Coordinates of C-alpha atoms in Angstrom, one line a residue:
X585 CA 115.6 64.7 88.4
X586 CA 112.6 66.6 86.3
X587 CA 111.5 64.9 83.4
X588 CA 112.2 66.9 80.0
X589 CA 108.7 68.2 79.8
X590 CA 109.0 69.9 82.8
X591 CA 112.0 71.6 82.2
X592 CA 110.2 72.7 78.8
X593 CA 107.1 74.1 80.4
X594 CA 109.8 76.1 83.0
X595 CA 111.5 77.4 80.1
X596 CA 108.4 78.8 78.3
X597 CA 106.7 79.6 81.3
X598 CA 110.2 81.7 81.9
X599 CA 109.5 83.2 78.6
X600 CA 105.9 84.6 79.1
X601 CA 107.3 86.4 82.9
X602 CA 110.2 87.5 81.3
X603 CA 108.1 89.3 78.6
X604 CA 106.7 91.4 81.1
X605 CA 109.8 92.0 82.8
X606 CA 111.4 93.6 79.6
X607 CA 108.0 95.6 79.4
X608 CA 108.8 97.2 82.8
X609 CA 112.5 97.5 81.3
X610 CA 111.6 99.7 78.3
X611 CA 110.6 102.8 79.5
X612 CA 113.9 102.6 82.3
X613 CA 116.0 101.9 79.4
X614 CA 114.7 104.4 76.8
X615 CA 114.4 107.4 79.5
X616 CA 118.6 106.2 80.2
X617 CA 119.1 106.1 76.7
X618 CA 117.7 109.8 76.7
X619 CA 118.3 111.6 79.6
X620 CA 121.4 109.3 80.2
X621 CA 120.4 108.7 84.2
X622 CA 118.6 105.9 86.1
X623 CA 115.3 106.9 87.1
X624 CA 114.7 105.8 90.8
X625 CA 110.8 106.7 90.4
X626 CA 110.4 104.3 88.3
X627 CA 109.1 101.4 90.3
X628 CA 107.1 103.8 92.5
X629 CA 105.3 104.8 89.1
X630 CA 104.6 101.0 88.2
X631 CA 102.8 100.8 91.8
X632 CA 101.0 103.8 91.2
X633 CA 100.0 102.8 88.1
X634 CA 98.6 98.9 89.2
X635 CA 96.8 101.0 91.9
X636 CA 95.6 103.6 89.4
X637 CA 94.3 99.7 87.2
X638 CA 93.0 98.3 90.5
X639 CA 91.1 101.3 91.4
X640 CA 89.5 102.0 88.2
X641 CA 88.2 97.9 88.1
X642 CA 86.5 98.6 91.8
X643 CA 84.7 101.4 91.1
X644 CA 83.8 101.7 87.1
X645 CA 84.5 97.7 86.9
X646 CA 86.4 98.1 83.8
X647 CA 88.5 95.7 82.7
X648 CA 92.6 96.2 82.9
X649 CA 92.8 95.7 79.2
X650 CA 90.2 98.0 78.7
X651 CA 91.4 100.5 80.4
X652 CA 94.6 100.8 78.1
X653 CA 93.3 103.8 76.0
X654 CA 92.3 106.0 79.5
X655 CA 95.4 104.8 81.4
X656 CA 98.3 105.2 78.4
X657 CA 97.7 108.9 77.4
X658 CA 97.0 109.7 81.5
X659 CA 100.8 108.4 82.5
X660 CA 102.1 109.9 79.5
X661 CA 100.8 113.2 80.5
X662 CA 101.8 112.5 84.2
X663 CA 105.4 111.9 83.3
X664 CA 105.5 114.6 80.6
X665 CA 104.5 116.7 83.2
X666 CA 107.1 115.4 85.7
X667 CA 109.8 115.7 83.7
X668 CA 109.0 119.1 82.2
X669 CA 108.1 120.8 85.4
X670 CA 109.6 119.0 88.2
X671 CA 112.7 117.3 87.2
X672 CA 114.1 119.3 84.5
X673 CA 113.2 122.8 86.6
X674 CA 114.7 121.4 89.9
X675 CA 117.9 119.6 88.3
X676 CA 119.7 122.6 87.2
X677 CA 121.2 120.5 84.4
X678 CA 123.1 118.8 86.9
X679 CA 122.9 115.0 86.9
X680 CA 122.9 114.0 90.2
X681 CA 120.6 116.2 91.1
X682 CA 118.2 114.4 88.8
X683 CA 118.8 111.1 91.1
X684 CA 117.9 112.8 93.9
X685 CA 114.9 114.0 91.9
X686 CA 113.4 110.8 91.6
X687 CA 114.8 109.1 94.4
X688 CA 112.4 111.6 96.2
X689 CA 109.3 111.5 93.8
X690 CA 110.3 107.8 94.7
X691 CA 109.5 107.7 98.2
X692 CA 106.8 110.6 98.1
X693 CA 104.9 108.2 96.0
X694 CA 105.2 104.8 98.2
X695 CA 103.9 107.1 101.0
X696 CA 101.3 108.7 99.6
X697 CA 100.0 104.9 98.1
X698 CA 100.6 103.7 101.9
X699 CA 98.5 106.7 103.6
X700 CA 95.8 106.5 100.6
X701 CA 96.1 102.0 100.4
X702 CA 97.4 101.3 103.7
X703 CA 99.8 98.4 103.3
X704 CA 97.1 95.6 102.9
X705 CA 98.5 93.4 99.8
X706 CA 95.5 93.5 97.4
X707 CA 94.5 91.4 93.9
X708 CA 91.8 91.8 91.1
X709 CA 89.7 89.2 90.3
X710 CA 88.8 88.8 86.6
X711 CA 87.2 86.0 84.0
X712 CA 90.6 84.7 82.8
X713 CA 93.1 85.4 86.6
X714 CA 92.8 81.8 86.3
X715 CA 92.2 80.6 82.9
X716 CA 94.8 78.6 81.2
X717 CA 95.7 77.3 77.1
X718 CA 97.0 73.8 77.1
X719 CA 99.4 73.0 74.6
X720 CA 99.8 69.3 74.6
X721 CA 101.2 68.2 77.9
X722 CA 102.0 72.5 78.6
X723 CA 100.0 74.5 80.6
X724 CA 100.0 78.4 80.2
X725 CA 98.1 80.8 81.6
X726 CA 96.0 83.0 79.9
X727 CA 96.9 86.5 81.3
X728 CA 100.8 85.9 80.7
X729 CA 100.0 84.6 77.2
X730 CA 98.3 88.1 76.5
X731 CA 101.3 89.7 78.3
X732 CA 104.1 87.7 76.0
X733 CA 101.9 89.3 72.8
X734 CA 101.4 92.6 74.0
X735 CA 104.9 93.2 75.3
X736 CA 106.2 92.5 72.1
X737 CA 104.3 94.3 69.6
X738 CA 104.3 97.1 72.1
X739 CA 108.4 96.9 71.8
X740 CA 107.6 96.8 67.9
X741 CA 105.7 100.0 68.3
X742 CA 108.1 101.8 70.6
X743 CA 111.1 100.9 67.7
X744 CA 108.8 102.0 64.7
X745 CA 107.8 105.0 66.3
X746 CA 111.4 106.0 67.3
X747 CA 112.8 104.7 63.8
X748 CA 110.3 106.4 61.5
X749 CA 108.6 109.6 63.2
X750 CA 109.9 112.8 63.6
X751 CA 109.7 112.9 67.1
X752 CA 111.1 109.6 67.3
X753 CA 114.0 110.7 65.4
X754 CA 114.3 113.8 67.6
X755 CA 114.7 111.3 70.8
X756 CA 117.5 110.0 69.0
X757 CA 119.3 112.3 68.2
X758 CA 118.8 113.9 71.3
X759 CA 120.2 110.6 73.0
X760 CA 122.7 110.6 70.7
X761 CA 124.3 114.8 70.7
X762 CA 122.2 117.1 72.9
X763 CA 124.2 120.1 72.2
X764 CA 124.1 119.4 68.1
X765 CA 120.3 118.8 68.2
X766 CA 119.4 122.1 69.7
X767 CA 121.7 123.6 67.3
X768 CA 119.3 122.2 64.8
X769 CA 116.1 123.5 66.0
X770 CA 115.2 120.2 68.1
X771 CA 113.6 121.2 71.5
X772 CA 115.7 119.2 73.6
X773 CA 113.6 120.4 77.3
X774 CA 110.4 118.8 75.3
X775 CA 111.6 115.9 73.6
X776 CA 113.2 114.8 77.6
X777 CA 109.8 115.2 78.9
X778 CA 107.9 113.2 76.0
X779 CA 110.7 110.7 76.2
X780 CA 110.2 110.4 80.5
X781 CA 105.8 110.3 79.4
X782 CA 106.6 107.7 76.6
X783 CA 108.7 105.9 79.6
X784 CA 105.7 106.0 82.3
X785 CA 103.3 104.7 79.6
X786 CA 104.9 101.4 79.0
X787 CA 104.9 101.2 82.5
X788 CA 100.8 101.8 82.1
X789 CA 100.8 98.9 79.6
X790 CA 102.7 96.7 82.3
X791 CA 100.4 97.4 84.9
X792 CA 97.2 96.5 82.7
X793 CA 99.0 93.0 82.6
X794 CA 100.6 92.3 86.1
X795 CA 97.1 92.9 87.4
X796 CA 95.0 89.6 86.2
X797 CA 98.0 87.6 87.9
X798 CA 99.9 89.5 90.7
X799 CA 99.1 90.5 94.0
X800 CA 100.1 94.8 94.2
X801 CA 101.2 96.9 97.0
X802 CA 102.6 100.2 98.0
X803 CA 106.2 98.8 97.7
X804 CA 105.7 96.5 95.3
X805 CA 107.4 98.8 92.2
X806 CA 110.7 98.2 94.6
X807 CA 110.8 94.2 93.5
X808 CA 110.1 94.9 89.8
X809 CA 112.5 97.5 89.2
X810 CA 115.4 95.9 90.9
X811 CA 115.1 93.1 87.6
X812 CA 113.8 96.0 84.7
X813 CA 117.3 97.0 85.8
X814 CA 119.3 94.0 85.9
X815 CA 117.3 93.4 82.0
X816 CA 118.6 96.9 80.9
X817 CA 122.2 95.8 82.2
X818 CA 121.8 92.9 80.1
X819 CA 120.2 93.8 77.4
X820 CA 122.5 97.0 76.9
X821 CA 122.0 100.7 78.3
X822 CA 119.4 102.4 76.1
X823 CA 118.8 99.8 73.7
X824 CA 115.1 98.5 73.3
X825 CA 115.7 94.9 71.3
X826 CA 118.0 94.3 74.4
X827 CA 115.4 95.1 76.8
X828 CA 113.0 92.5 74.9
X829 CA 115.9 89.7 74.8
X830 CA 117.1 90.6 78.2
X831 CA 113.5 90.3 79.9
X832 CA 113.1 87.1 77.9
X833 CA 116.6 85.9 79.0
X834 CA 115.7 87.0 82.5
X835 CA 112.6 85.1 83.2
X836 CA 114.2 81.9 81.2
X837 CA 116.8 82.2 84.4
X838 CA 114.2 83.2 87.4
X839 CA 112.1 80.4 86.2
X840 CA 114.9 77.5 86.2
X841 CA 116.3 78.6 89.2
X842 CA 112.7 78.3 90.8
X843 CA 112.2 75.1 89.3
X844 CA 115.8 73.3 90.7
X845 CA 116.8 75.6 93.6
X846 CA 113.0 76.5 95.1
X847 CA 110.5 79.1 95.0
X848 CA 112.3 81.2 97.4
X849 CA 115.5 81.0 95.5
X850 CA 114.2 81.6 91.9
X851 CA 115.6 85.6 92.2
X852 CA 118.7 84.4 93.0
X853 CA 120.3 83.8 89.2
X854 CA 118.9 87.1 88.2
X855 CA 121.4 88.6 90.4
X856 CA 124.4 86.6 89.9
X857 CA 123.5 86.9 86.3
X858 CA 123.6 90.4 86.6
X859 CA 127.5 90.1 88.8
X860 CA 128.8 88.5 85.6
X861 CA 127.4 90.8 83.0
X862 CA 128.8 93.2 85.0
X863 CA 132.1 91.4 85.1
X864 CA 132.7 90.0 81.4
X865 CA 130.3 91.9 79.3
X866 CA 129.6 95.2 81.0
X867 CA 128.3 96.6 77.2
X868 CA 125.4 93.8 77.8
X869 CA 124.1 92.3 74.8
X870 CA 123.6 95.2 72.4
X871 CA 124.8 98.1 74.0
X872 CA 127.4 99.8 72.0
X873 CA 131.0 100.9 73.9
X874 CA 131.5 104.7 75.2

């Protein structure tokens, strides 16, 4: 049996993974919230983006922190451009054709990252990969500690932006009646493709912080996205405090598992959370009924 501080350093170590986990989540739950479909690309994008992180340390050894300002605005632009261009254009306002969309951009992307990468599993080495805070008997490490602070007051931004902007106010009522927002004046083809850019920039953020402490590869979006959507389950379609509490609650769960059932087994609560979400409380935490 593990002593109590052991289970306590689990829990909060839960806590700083799970914070990047509902950083991932935003941008899948805000472009549902929007454009009211999953977005299969989405993991492919996070890969592109660590790669875009990885390749920008090798060759102008910049920092993945410091590159926040060049790669933000870029994968905004990128996914403004996607959605304004490619997936709006080629969906025909049809729904499903919006999966198949991105389930192609999906794999176009994962192939083009194995041609370009091959499938070698690369890392980036920096001054604090391995640096740790102790906290009385706790350990922590340094990068995830940054990860836990920036996910959460770049959660804070995303709400203030969407609570007090115009723009941000467009995306919401766009989310909330398309047909009564363009009735208005609101130009609903624009404010879908800012919302899909604002959606690929979080995922720039997350990148920026996976880097100091995981290992990235082509395929590697596959992993993260299968939990930024069991998060947005939880946390409630379209809602970003449910993403935060969700990705918290997530990595709590994933962490505990790891510590009692094993390494290998850690995933394995995140998915039978996700069955009984689905079961009792298929609203998740702070989604709102149809």
């Amino acid at each position: 049996m593990y002593s109590m501080s052991i289970v306590i350093e689990a829990v909060l170590n839960g806590v700083l993974t799970g914070s990047i986990y509902a950083l991932i989540a935003l941008g899948l739950t805000l472009v549902y919230g929007v454009l009211h479909i999953i977005n299969f690309s989405h993991g492919a994008i996070l890969a592109a983006s660590m790669f875009l992180v990885l390749s920008l340390n090798q060759h102008f050894n910049l920092d993945p922190y410091i590159q926040l300002p060049i790669i933000v605005p870029a994968l905004f632009i990128v996914g403004y451009v996607i959605q304004r261009f490619l997936i709006g254009p080629g969906s025909h306002g049809r729904d499903e054709n919006i999966l198949i969309i991105t389930l192609g951009l999906s794999i176009v992307i994962e192939n083009v990252l194995l041609a370009i990468f091959r499938s070698d599993v690369r890392s980036l080495s920096s001054d604090y990969s391995f640096d740790v805070f102790e906290f009385g008997p706790f350990i922590f490490s340094q990068a995830r500690v940054f990860g836990l602070f920036a996910s959460v007051l770049t959660a804070a931004l995303l709400w203030v932006f969407l609570a007090k902007t115009n723009t941000g106010k467009a995306i919401r009522a766009v989310s909330k009646e398309k047909l009564g927002a363009s009735l208005v004046g609101i130009n609903v083809k624009h404010i879908y493709a800012v919302t899909f850019g604002i959606g690929c920039a979080c995922l720039a953020v997350s990148a920026s912080l996976l880097l100091p402490t995981f290992y990235v590869y082509p395929s590697i979006g596959s992993a993260f996205v299968l939990v930024a959507f069991t998060v947005v389950v939880l946390g409630g379609m379209g809602s970003i405090v449910g993403a935060l509490v969700g990705g918290i609650f997530i990595g709590i769960v994933e962490s505990l598992c790891g510590l009692f059932l094993g390494e290998s087994l850690g995933q394995i609560g995140i998915f039978i959370t996700f069955i009984l979400v689905l079961l009792f409380k298929p609203t998740g935490f702070f989604g709102a009924k149809a």
